[in-house]
CSV table of C-alpha atoms (C1' of nucleotides) in Angstrom, one decimal:
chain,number,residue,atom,x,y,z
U,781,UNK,CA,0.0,0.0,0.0
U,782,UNK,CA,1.6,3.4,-1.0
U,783,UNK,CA,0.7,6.6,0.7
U,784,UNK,CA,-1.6,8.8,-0.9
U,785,UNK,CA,-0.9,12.5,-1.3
U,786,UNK,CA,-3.8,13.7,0.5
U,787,UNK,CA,-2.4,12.5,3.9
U,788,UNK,CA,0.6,14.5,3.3
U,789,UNK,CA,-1.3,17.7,2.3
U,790,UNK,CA,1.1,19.7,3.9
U,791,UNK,CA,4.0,18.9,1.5
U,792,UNK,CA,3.9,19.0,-2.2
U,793,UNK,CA,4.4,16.3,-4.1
U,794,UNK,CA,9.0,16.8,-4.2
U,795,UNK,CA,8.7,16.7,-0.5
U,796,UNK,CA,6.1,13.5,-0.3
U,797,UNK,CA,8.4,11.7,-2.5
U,798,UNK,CA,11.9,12.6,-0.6
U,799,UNK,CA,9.7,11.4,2.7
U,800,UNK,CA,11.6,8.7,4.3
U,801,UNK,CA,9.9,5.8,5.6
U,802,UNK,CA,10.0,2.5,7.7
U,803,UNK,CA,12.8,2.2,10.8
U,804,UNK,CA,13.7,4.7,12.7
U,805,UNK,CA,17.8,5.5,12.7
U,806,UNK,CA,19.4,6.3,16.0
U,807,UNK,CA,20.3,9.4,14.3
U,808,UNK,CA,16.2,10.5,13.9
U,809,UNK,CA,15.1,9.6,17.5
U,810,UNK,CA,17.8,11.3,18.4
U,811,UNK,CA,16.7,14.6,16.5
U,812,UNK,CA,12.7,14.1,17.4
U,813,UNK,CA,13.9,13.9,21.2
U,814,UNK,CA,16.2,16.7,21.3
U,815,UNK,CA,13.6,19.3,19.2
U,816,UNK,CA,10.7,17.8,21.6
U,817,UNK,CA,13.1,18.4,24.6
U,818,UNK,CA,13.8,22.1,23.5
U,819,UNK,CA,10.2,23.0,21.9
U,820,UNK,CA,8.0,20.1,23.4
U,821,UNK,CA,5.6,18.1,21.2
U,822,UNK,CA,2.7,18.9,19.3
U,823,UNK,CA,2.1,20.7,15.5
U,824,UNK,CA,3.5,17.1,14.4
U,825,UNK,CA,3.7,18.0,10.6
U,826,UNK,CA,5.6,21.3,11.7
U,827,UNK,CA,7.2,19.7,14.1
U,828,UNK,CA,8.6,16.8,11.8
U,829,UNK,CA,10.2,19.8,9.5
U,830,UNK,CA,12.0,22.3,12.1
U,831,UNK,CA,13.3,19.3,13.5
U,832,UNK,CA,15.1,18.5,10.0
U,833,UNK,CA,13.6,14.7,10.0
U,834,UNK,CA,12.3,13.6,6.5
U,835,UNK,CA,9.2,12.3,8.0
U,836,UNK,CA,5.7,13.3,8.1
U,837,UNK,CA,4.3,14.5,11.2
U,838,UNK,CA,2.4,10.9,11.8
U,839,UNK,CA,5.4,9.2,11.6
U,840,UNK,CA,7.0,11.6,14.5
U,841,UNK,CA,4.3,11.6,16.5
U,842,UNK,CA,4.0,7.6,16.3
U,843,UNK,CA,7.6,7.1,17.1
U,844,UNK,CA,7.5,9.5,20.3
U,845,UNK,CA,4.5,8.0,21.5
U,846,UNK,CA,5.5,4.4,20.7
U,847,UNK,CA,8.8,4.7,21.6
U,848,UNK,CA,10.5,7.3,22.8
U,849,UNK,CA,9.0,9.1,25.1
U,850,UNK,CA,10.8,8.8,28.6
U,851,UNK,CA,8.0,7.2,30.9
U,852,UNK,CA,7.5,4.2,28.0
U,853,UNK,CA,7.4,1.1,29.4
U,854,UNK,CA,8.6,-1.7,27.4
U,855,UNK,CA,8.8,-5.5,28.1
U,856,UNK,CA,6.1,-8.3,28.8
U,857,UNK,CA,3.0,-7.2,30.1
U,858,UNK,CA,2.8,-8.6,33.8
U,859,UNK,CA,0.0,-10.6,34.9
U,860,UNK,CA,-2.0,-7.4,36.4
U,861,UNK,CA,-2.0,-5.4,33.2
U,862,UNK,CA,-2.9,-8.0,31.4
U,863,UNK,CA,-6.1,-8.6,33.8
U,864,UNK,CA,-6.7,-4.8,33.1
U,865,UNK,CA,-6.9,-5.1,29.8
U,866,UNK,CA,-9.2,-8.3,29.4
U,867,UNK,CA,-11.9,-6.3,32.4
U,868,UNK,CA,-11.6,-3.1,29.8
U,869,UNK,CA,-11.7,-4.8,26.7
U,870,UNK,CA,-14.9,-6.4,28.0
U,871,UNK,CA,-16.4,-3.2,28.6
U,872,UNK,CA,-15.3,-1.1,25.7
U,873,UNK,CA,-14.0,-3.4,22.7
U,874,UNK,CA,-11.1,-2.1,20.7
U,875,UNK,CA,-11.0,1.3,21.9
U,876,UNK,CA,-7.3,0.4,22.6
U,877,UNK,CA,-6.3,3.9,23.4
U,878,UNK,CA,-9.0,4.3,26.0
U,879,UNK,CA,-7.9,1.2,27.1
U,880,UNK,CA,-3.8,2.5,27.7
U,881,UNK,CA,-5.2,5.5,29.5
U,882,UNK,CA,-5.4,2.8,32.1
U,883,UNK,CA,-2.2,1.3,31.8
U,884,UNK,CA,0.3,4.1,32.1
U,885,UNK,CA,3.2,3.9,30.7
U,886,UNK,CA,1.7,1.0,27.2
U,887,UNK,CA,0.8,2.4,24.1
U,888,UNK,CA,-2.4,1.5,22.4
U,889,UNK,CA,-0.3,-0.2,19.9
U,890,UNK,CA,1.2,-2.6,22.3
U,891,UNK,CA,-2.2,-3.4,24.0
U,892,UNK,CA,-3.3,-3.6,20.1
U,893,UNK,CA,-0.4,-6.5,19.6
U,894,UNK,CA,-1.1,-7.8,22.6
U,895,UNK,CA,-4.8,-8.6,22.0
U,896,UNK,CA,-4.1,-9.9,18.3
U,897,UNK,CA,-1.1,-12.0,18.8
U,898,UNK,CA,-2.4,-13.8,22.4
U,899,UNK,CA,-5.9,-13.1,22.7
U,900,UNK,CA,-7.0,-13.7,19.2
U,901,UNK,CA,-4.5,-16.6,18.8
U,902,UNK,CA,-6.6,-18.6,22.0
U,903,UNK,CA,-10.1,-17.5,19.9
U,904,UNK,CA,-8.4,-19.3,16.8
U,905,UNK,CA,-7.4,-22.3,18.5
U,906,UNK,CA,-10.6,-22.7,20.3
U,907,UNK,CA,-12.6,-21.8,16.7
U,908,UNK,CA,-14.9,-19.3,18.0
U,909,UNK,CA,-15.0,-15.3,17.5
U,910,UNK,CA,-13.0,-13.6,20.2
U,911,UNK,CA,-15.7,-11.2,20.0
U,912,UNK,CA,-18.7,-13.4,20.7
U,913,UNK,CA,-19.9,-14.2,24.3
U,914,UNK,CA,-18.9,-18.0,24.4
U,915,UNK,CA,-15.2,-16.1,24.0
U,916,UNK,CA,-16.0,-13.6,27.1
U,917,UNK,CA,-16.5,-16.7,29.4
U,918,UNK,CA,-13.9,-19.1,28.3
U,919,UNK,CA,-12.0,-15.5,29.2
U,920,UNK,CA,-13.8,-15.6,32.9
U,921,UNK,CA,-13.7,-18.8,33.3
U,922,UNK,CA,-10.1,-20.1,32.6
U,923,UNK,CA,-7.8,-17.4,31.9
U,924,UNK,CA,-8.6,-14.6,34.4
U,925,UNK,CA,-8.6,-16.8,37.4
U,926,UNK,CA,-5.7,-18.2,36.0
U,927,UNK,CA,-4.0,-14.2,36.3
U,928,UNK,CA,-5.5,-13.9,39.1
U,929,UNK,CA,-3.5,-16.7,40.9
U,930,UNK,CA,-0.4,-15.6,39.4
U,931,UNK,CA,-0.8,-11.8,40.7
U,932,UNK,CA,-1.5,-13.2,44.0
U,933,UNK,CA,1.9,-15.3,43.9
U,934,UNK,CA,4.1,-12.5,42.5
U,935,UNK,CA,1.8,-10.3,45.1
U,936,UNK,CA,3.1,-12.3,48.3
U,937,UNK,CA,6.6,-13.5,46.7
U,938,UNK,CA,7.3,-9.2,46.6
U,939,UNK,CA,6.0,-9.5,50.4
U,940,UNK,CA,3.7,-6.4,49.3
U,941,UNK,CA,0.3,-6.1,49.9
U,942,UNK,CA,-2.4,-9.0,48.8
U,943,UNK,CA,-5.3,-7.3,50.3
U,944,UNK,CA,-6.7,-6.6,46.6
U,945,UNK,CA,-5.7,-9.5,45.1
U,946,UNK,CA,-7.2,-11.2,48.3
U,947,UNK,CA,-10.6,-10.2,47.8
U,948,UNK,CA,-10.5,-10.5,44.3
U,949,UNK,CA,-10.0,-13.9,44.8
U,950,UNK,CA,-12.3,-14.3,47.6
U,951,UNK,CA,-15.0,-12.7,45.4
U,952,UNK,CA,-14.0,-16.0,42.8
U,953,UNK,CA,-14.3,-18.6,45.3
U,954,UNK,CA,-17.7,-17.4,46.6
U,955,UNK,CA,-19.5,-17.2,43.0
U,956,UNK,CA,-17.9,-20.6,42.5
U,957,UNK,CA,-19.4,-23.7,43.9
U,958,UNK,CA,-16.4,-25.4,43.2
U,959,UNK,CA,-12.6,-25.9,44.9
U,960,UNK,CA,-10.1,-23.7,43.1
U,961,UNK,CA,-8.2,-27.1,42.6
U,962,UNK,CA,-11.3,-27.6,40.2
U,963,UNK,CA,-11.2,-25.0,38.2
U,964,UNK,CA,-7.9,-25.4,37.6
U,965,UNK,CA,-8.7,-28.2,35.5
U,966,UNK,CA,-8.5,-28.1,32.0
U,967,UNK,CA,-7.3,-29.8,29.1
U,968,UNK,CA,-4.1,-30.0,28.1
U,969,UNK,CA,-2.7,-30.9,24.7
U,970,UNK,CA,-0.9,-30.1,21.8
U,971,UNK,CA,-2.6,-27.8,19.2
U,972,UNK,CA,-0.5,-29.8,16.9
U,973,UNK,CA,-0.7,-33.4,18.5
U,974,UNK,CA,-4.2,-33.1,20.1
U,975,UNK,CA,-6.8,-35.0,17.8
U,976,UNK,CA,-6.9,-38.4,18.8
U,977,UNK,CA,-5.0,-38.3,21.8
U,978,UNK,CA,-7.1,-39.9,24.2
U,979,UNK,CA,-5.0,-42.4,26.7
U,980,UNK,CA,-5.3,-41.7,29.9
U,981,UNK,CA,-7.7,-38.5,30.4
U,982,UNK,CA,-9.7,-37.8,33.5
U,983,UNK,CA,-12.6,-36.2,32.6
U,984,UNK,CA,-14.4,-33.4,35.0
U,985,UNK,CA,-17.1,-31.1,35.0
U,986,UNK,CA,-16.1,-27.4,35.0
U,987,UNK,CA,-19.3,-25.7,35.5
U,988,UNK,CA,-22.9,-27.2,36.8
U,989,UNK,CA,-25.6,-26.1,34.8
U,990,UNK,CA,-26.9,-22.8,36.2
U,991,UNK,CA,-24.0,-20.9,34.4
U,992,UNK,CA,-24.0,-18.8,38.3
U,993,UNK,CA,-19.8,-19.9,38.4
U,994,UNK,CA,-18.7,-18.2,35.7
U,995,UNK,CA,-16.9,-15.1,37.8
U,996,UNK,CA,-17.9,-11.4,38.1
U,997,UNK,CA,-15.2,-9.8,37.3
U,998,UNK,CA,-13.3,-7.9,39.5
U,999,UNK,CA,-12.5,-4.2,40.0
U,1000,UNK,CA,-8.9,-4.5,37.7
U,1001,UNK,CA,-8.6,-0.6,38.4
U,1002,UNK,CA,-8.4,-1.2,42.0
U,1003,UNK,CA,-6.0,-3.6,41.7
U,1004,UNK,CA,-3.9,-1.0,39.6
U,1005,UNK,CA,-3.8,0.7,42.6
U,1006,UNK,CA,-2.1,-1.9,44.5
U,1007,UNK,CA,1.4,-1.0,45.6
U,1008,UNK,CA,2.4,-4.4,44.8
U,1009,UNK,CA,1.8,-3.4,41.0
U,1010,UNK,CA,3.8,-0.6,41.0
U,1011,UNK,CA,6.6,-2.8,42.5
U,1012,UNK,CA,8.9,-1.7,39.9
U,1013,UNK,CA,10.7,-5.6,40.4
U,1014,UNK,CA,7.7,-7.0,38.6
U,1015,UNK,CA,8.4,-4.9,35.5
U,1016,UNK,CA,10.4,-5.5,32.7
U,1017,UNK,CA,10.4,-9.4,33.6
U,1018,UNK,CA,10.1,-12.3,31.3
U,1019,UNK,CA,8.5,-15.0,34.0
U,1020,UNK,CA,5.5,-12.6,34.0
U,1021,UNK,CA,4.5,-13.6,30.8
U,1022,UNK,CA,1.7,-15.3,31.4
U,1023,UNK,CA,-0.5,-16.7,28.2
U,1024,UNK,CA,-3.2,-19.7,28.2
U,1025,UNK,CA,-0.5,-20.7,25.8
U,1026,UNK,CA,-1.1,-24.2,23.8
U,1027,UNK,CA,-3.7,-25.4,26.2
U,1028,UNK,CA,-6.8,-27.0,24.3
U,1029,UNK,CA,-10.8,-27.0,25.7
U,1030,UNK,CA,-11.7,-29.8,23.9
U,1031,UNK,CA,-14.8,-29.4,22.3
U,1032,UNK,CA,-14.9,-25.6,23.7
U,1033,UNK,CA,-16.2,-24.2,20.6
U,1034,UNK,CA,-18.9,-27.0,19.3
U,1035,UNK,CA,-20.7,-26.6,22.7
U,1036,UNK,CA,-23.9,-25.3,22.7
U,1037,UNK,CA,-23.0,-23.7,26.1
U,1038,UNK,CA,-20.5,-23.9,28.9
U,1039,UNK,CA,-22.9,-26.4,31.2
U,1040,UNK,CA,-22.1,-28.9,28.6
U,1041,UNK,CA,-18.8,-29.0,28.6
U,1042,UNK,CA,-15.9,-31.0,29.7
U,1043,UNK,CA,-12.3,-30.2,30.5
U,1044,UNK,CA,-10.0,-32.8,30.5
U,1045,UNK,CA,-6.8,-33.3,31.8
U,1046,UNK,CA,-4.4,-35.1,29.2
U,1047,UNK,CA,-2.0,-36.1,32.2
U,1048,UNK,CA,-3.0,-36.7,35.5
U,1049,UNK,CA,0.7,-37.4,36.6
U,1050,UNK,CA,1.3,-34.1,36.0
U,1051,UNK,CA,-1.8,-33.2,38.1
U,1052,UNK,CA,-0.3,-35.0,41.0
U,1053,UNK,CA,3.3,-33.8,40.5
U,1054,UNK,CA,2.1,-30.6,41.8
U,1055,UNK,CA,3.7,-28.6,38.6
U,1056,UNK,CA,0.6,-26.5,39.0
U,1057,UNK,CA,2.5,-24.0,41.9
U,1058,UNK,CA,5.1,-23.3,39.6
U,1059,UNK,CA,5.7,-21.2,37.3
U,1060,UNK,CA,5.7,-23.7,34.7
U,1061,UNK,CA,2.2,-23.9,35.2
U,1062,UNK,CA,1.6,-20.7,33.7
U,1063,UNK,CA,3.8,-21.4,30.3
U,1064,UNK,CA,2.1,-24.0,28.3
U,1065,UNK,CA,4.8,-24.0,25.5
U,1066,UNK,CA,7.4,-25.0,28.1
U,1067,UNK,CA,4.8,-27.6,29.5
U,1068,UNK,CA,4.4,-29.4,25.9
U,1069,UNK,CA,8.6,-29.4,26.0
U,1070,UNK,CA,8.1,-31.0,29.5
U,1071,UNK,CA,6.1,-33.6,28.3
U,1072,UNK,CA,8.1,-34.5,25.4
W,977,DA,C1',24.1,-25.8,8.4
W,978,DA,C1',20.5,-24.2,5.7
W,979,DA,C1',15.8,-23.5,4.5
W,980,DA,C1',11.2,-22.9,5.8
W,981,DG,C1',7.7,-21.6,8.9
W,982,DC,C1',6.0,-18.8,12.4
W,983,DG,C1',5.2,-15.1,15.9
W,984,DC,C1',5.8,-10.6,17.3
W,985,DC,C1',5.9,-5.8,17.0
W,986,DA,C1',7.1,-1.3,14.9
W,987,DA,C1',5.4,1.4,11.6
W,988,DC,C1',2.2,2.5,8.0
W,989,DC,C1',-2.4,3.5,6.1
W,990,DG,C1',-7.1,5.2,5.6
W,991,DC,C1',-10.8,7.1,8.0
W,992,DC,C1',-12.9,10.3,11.0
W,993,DG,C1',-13.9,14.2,13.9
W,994,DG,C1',-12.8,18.7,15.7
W,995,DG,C1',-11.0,23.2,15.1
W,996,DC,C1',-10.1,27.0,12.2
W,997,DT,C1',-10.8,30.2,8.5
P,1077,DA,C1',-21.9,26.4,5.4
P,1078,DA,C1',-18.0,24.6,3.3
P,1079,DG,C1',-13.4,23.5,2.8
P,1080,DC,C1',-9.0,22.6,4.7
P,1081,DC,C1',-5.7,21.0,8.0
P,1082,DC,C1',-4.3,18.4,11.8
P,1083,DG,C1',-4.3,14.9,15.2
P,1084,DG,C1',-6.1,10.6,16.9
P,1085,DC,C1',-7.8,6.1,16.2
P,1086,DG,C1',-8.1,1.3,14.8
P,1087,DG,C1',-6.8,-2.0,11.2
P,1088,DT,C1',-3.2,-3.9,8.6
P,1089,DT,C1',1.4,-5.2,7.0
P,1090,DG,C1',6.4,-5.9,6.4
P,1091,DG,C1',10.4,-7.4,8.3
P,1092,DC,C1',13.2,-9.3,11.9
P,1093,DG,C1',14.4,-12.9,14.8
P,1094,DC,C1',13.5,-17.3,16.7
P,1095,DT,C1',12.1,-22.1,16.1
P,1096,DT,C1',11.4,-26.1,13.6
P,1097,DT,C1',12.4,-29.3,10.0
DNA sequence: AAAAGCGCCAACCGCCGGGCT
DNA sequence: AAGCCCGGCGGTTGGCGCTTT
């Protein structure tokens, strides 16, 4: 796709072709952050020329904000961002940059990656539109209490406070009839290796039919507020990267509802090994190297 | 070791709304 | 009221790097 000239109105057509275009040099950021320094930001396409960069005043303004400006974070989102983001999302759809005005520090664009290269992945393997309801609950039901006990471990492992985090999980157990040991049942399988792998699976019920344990959701903003999320030791840190990963709900997306279903476990030795506590739970693509 | 496949993310694009003339 | 300009937004894509074959 090639610009057209209209979204560069404010060059004529010598300047729109000498435009440069795709990565940024170290030599550019470091023009756009000392003329943003001296003048501050703002008037992008004017911006873009007194600051000598061959660039149009999009392409500035999407590389400061991206990028460059100093209280950017960059990394994995951590367990309680990424909890923020699935309460928001649920509430307001893909208005990703309402969503970062709640996340201080991520870019729409990052939550906008984020959402298409894990969430939408999960809706793809489980065959059902991310956007659709069924989607929402496999959300509630698996991967949010899923955060939830993670936040709580890095939460007490930082020795900061758990009250939030606490009640949060509180509020889960007390919609649920069932043990958390029982919700944290699911299937487990290769998305690669799954069909017809049916030795050895226990088989459970995840839900009873009155649909009343799928969880409220909690108050994510409130969490935000939790010291123990501005613990600036759980930033930046690949072992927060937690993702439903590879793991399969059989049959998730040909039921009729979520009463009907049922999660199997693939490997109950792995049940009883007591992998679940560690952080190996939480990565699914190291579990499938585990159980090769 | 090389090629192919895949996932992630930075950057681009078109569209839209608001402000100004 | 109409046209223009600009900035912001969400969708899309190209390329890099890692993994698998």
């Amino acid at each position: 796709m090639r610009a057209t000239k209209n979204m560069t109105s404010s060059c004529n057509e010598e300047e729109f072709d000498q435009l440069k275009r795709g990565p940024w040099t170290l030599e550019e950021d470091n023009l756009l952050i000392r003329y943003i320094t001296c003048h501050g930001e703002g008037r992008w396409n004017s911006l873009a020329k007194s600051a000598g960069l061959k660039r149009t005043g999009k392409s500035c303004r999407l590389r400061w904000l991206n990028y460059l400006k100093p209280d950017t974070k960059r990394g994995n989102l951590t367990p309680q961002e990424q909890l923020l983001i699935l309460e928001l999302h649920s509430k307001w759809g893909n208005r990703w940059s309402k969503i970062a005005q709640h996340l201080p520090g991520r870019t729409d664009n990052e939550i906008k990656n984020y959402w298409r290269t894990r969430v939408q992945k999960q809706a793809r393997h489980l065959k059902i539109d991310c956007s659709s309801k069924r989607f929402v609950e496999a959300l509630h039901q698996f991967w949010i209490p899923r955060l939830l006990e993670k936040v709580e471990q890095t939460s007490s492992s930082s020795s900061a406070s758990t009250a939030s985090t606490s009640t949060m999980k509180t509020e889960q157990n007390k919609l649920s009839p069932h043990s958390q040991s029982e919700q944290t049942l699911f299937a487990v399988s290769s998305p690669t290796t799954n069909q017809g792998s049916t030795n050895s699976r226990s088989s459970i019920r995840a839900s009873d039919s009155s649909g009343k344990m799928l969880p409220q959701l909690p108050e994510m903003s409130q969490l935000y507020e939790d010291t123990a999320f501005h613990d600036s030791s759980l930033q930046h840190d690949d072992c927060y990267n937690v993702d439903i990963g590879s793991f399969d709900m059989m049959g998730f997306g040909q039921a009729d509802d979520m009463s009907a279903l049922n999660f199997q476990m693939t490997d109950t030795d792995w049940i009883a090994s007591g992998g679940m506590a560690t952080d190996t739970y939480w990565n699914m693509d190291e579990l499938w190297q585990f159980r090769k």
